[in-house]
C-alpha atoms as a PDB file:
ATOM      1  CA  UNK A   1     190.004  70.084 148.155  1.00  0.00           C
ATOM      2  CA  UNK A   2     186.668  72.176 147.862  1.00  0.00           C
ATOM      3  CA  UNK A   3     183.591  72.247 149.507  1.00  0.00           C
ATOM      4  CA  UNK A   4     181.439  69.794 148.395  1.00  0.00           C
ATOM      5  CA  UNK A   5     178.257  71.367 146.523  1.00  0.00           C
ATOM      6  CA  UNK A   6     177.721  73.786 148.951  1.00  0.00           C
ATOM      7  CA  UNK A   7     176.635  73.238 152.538  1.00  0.00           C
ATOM      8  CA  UNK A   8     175.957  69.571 151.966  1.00  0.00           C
ATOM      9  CA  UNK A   9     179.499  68.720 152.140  1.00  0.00           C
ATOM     10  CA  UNK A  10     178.934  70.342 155.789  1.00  0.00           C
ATOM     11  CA  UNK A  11     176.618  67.528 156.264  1.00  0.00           C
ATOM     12  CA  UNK A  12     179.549  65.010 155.405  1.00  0.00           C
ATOM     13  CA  UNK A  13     182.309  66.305 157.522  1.00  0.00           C
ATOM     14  CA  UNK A  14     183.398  63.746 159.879  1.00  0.00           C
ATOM     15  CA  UNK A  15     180.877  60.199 158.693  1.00  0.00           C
ATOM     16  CA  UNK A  16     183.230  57.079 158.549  1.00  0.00           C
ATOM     17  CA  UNK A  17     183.721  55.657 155.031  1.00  0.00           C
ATOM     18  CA  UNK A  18     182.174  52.590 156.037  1.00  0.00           C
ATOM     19  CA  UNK A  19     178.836  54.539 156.836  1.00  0.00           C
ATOM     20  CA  UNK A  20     179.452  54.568 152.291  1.00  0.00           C
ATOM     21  CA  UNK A  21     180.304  50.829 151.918  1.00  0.00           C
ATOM     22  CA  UNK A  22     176.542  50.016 154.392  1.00  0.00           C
ATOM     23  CA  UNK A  23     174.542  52.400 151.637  1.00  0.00           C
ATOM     24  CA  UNK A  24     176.008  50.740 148.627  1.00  0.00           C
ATOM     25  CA  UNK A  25     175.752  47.308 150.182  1.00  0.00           C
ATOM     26  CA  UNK A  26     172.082  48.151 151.316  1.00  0.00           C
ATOM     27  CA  UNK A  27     170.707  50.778 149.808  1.00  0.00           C
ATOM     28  CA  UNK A  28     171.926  51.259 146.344  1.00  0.00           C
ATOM     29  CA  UNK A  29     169.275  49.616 143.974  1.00  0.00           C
ATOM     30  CA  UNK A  30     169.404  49.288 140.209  1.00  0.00           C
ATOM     31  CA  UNK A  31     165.918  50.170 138.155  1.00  0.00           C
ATOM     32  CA  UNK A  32     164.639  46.729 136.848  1.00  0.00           C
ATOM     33  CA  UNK A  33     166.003  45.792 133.450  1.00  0.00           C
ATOM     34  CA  UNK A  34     169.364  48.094 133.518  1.00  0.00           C
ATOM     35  CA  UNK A  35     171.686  44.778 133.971  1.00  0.00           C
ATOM     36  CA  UNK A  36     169.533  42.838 131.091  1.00  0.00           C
ATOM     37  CA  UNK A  37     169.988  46.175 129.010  1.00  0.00           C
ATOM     38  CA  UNK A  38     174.017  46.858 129.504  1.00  0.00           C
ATOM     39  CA  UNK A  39     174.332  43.216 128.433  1.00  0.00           C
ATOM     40  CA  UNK A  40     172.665  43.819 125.362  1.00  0.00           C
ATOM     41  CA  UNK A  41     174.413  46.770 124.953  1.00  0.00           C
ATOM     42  CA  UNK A  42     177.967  44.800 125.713  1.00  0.00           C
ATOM     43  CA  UNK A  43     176.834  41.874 123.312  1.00  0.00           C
ATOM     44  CA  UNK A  44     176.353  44.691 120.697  1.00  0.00           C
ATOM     45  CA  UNK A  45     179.975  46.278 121.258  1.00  0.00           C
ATOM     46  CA  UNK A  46     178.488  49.256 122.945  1.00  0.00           C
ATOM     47  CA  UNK A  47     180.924  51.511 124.947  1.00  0.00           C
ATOM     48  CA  UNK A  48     179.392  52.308 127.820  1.00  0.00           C
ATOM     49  CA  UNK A  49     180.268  55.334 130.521  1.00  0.00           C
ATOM     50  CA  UNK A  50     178.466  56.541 134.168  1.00  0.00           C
ATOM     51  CA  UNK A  51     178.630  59.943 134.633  1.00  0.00           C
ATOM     52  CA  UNK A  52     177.019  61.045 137.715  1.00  0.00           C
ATOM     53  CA  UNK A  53     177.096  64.324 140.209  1.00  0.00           C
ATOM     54  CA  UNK A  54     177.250  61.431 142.885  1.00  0.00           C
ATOM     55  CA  UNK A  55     180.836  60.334 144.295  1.00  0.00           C
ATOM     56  CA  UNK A  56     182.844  58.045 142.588  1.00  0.00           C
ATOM     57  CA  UNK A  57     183.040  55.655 145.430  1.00  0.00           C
ATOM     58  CA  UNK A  58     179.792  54.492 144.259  1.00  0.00           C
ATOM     59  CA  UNK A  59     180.510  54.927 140.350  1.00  0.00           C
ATOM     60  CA  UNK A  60     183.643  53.171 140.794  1.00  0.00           C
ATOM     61  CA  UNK A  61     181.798  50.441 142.077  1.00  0.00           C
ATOM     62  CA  UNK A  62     179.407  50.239 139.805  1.00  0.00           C
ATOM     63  CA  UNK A  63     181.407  50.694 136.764  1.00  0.00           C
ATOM     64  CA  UNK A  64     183.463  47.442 138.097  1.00  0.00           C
ATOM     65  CA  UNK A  65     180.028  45.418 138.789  1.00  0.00           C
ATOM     66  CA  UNK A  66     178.011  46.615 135.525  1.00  0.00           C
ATOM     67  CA  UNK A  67     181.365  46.029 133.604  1.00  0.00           C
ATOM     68  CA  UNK A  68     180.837  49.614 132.499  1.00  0.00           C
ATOM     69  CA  UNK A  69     184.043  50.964 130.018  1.00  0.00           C
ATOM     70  CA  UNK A  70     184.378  54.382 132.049  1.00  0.00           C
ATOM     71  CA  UNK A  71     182.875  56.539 135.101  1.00  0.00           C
ATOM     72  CA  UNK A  72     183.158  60.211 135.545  1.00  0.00           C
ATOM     73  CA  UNK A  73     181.988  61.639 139.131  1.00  0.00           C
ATOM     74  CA  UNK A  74     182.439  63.723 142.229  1.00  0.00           C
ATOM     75  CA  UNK A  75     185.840  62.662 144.302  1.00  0.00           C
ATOM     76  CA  UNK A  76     185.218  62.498 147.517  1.00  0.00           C
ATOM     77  CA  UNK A  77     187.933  63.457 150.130  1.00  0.00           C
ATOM     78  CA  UNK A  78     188.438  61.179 152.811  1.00  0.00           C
ATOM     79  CA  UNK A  79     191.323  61.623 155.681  1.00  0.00           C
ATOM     80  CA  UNK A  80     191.700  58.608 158.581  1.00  0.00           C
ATOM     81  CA  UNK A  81     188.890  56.742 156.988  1.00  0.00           C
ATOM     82  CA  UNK A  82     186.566  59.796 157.398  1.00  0.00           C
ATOM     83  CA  UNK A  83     185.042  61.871 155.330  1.00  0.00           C
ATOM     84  CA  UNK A  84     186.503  65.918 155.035  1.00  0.00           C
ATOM     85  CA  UNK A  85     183.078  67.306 153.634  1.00  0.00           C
ATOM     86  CA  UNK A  86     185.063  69.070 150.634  1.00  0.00           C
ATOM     87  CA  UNK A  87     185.851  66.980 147.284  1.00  0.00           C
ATOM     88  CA  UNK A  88     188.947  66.300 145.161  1.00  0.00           C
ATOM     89  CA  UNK A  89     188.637  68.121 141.773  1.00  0.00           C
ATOM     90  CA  UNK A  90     186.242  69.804 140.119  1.00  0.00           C
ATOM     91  CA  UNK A  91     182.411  69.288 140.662  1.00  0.00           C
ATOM     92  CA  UNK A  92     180.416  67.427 138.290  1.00  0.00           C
ATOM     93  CA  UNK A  93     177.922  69.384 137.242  1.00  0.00           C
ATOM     94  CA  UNK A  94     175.218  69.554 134.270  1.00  0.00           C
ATOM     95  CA  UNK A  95     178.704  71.314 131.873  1.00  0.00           C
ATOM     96  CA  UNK A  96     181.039  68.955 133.408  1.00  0.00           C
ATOM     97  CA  UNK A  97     178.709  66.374 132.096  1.00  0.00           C
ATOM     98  CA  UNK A  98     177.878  67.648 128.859  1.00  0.00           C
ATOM     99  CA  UNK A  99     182.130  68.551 128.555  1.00  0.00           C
ATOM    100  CA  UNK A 100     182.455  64.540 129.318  1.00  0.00           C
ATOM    101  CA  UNK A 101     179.725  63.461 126.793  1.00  0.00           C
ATOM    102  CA  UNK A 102     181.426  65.324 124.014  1.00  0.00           C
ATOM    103  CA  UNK A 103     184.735  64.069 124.747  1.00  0.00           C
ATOM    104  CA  UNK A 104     183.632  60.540 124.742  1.00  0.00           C
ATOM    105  CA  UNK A 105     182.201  61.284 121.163  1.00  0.00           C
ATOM    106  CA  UNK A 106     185.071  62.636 120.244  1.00  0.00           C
ATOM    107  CA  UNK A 107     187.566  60.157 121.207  1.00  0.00           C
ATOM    108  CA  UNK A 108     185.553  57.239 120.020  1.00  0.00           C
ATOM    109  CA  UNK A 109     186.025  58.380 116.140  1.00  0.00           C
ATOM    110  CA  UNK A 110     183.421  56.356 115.094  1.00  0.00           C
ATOM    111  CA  UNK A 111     180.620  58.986 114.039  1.00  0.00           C
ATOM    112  CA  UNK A 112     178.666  56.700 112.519  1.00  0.00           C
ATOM    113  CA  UNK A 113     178.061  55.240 115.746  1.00  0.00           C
ATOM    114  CA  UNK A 114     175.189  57.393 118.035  1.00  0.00           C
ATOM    115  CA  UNK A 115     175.739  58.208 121.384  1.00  0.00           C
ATOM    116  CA  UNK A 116     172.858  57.616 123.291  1.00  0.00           C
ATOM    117  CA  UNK A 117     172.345  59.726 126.473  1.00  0.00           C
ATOM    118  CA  UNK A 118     169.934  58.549 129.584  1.00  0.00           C
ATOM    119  CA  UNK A 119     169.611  60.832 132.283  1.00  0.00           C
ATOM    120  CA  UNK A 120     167.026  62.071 134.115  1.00  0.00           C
ATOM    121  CA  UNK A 121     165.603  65.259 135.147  1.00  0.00           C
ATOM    122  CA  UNK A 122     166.038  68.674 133.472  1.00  0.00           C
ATOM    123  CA  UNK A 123     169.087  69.370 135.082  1.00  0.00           C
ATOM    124  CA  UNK A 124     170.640  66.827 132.423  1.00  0.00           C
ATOM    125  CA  UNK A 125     169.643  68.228 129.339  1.00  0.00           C
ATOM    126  CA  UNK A 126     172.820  69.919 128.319  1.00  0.00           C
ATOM    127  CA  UNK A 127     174.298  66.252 127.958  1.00  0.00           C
ATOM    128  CA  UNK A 128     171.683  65.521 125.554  1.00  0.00           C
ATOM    129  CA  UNK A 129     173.085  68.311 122.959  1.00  0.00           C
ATOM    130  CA  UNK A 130     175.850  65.872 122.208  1.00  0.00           C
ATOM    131  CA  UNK A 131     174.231  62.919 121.713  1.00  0.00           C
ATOM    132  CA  UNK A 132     171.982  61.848 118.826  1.00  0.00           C
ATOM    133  CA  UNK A 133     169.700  59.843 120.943  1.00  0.00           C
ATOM    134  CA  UNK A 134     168.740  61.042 124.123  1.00  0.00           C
ATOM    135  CA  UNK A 135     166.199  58.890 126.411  1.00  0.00           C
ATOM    136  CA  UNK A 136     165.259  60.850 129.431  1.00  0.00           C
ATOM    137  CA  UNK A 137     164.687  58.266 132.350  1.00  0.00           C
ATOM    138  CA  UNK A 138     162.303  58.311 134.664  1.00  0.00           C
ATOM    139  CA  UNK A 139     162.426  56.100 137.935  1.00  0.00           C
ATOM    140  CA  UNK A 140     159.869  53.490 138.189  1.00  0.00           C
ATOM    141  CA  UNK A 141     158.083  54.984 141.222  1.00  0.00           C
ATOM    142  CA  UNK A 142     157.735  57.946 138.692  1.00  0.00           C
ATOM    143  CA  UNK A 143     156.386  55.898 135.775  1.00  0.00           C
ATOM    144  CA  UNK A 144     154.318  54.062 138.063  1.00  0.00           C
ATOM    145  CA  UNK A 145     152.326  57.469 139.038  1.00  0.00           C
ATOM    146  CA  UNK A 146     151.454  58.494 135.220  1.00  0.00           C
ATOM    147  CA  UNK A 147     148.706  57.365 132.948  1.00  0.00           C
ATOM    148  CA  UNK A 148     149.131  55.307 130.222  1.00  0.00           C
ATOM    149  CA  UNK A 149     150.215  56.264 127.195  1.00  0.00           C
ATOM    150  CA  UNK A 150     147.310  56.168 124.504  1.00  0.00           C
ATOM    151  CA  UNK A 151     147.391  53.501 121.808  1.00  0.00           C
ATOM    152  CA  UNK A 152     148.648  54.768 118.670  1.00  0.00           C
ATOM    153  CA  UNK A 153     146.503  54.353 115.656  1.00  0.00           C
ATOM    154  CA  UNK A 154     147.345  51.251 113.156  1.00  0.00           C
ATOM    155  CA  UNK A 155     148.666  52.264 109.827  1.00  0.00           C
ATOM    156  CA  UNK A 156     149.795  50.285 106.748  1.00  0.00           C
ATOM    157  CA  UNK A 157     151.863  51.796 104.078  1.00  0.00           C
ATOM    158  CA  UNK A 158     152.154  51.205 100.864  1.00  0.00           C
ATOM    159  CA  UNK A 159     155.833  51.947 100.756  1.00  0.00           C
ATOM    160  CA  UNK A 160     158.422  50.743 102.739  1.00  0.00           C
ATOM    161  CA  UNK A 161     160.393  52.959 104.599  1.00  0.00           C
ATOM    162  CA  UNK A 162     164.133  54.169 103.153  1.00  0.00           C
ATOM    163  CA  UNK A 163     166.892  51.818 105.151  1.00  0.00           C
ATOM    164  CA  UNK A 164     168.379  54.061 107.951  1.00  0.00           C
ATOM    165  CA  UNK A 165     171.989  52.456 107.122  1.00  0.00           C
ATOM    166  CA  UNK A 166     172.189  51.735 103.630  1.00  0.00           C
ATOM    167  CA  UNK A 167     176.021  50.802 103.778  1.00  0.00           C
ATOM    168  CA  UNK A 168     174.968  48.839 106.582  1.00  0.00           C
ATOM    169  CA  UNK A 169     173.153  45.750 106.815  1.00  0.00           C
ATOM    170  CA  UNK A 170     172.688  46.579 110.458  1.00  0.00           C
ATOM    171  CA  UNK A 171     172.987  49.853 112.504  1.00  0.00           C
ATOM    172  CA  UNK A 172     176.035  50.914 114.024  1.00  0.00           C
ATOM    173  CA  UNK A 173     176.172  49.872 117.941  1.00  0.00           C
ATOM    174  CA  UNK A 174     175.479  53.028 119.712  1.00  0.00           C
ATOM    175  CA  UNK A 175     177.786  54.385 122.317  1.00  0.00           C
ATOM    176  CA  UNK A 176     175.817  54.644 125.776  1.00  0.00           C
ATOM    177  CA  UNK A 177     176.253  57.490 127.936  1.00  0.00           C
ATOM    178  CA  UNK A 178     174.313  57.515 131.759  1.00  0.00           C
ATOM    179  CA  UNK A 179     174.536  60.509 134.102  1.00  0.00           C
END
């Protein structure tokens, strides 16, 4: 085991794993929409993997609930039901996640397909080099704080636009990626 990102794990040393299961069970919020979205994802044979720099005893979880195909995050080590403060394996950082992104490309052999990459902050944009489509995220507290966007201008063309997919009568289903 290692010490968990620095003096944080410090911070951990000795809190009971159930101290965990009380801020999943009470604390641990989705952003609105994200269930309504992996379904449509799902019901489009999207792939779907969490990769997070959290623990996996919440990713785990999630990944189970969400129905999620895979989960990649920081293993916490726990001795008598108590946490050590170090972690099992390597840390998940911003490389570990961009590593992870380009092996799930990889091993899904389907390049037709685009990955599509949310994450948020700046910290994650080495997963987006991967991925065709990235979509930062930003929490709703955040969103709430900006302006609104300006109204794009209407246009009409004259000429329809090329199909994106012309062996296709539909795009390929993305694979989803989520740090």
């Amino acid at each position: 085991a290692q010490a968990v990102l620095g003096g944080a794990g410090l911070l951990l040393a000795g809190v009971p794993v159930s101290a965990l299961d009380a801020i999943y069970g009470e604390r641990l919020q989705l952003s609105p929409g994200a269930e309504r979205m992996l379904a449509a994802f799902r019901s489009q044979g999207t792939r779907t993997l969490l990769i997070s720099g959290g623990f996996t005893f919440f990713t785990d979880r999630l990944r189970e609930r969400l129905a999620l195909d895979g989960a990649l995050a920081n293993t916490l080590d726990v001795v008598d039901g108590r946490l050590t403060g170090r972690l099992r394996g390597d840390i998940v950082d911003a490389a570990a996640k961009a590593r992870e992104v380009r092996k799930w490309r990889e091993a899904a052999h389907d390049h037709a397909s685009p990955v599509v990459a949310v994450a948020a902050g700046p910290k994650h944009l080495p997963i987006f080099s991967p991925t065709q489509v990235p979509l930062p995220y930003l929490p709703p507290t955040v969103l709430r704080a900006l302006p609104p966007p300006p109204t794009p201008p209407r246009r009409s063309s004259p000429h329809p636009q090329p199909h994106r997919y012309p062996h296709r009568a539909t795009p390929p289903p993305p694979s989803s990626v989520w740090c």
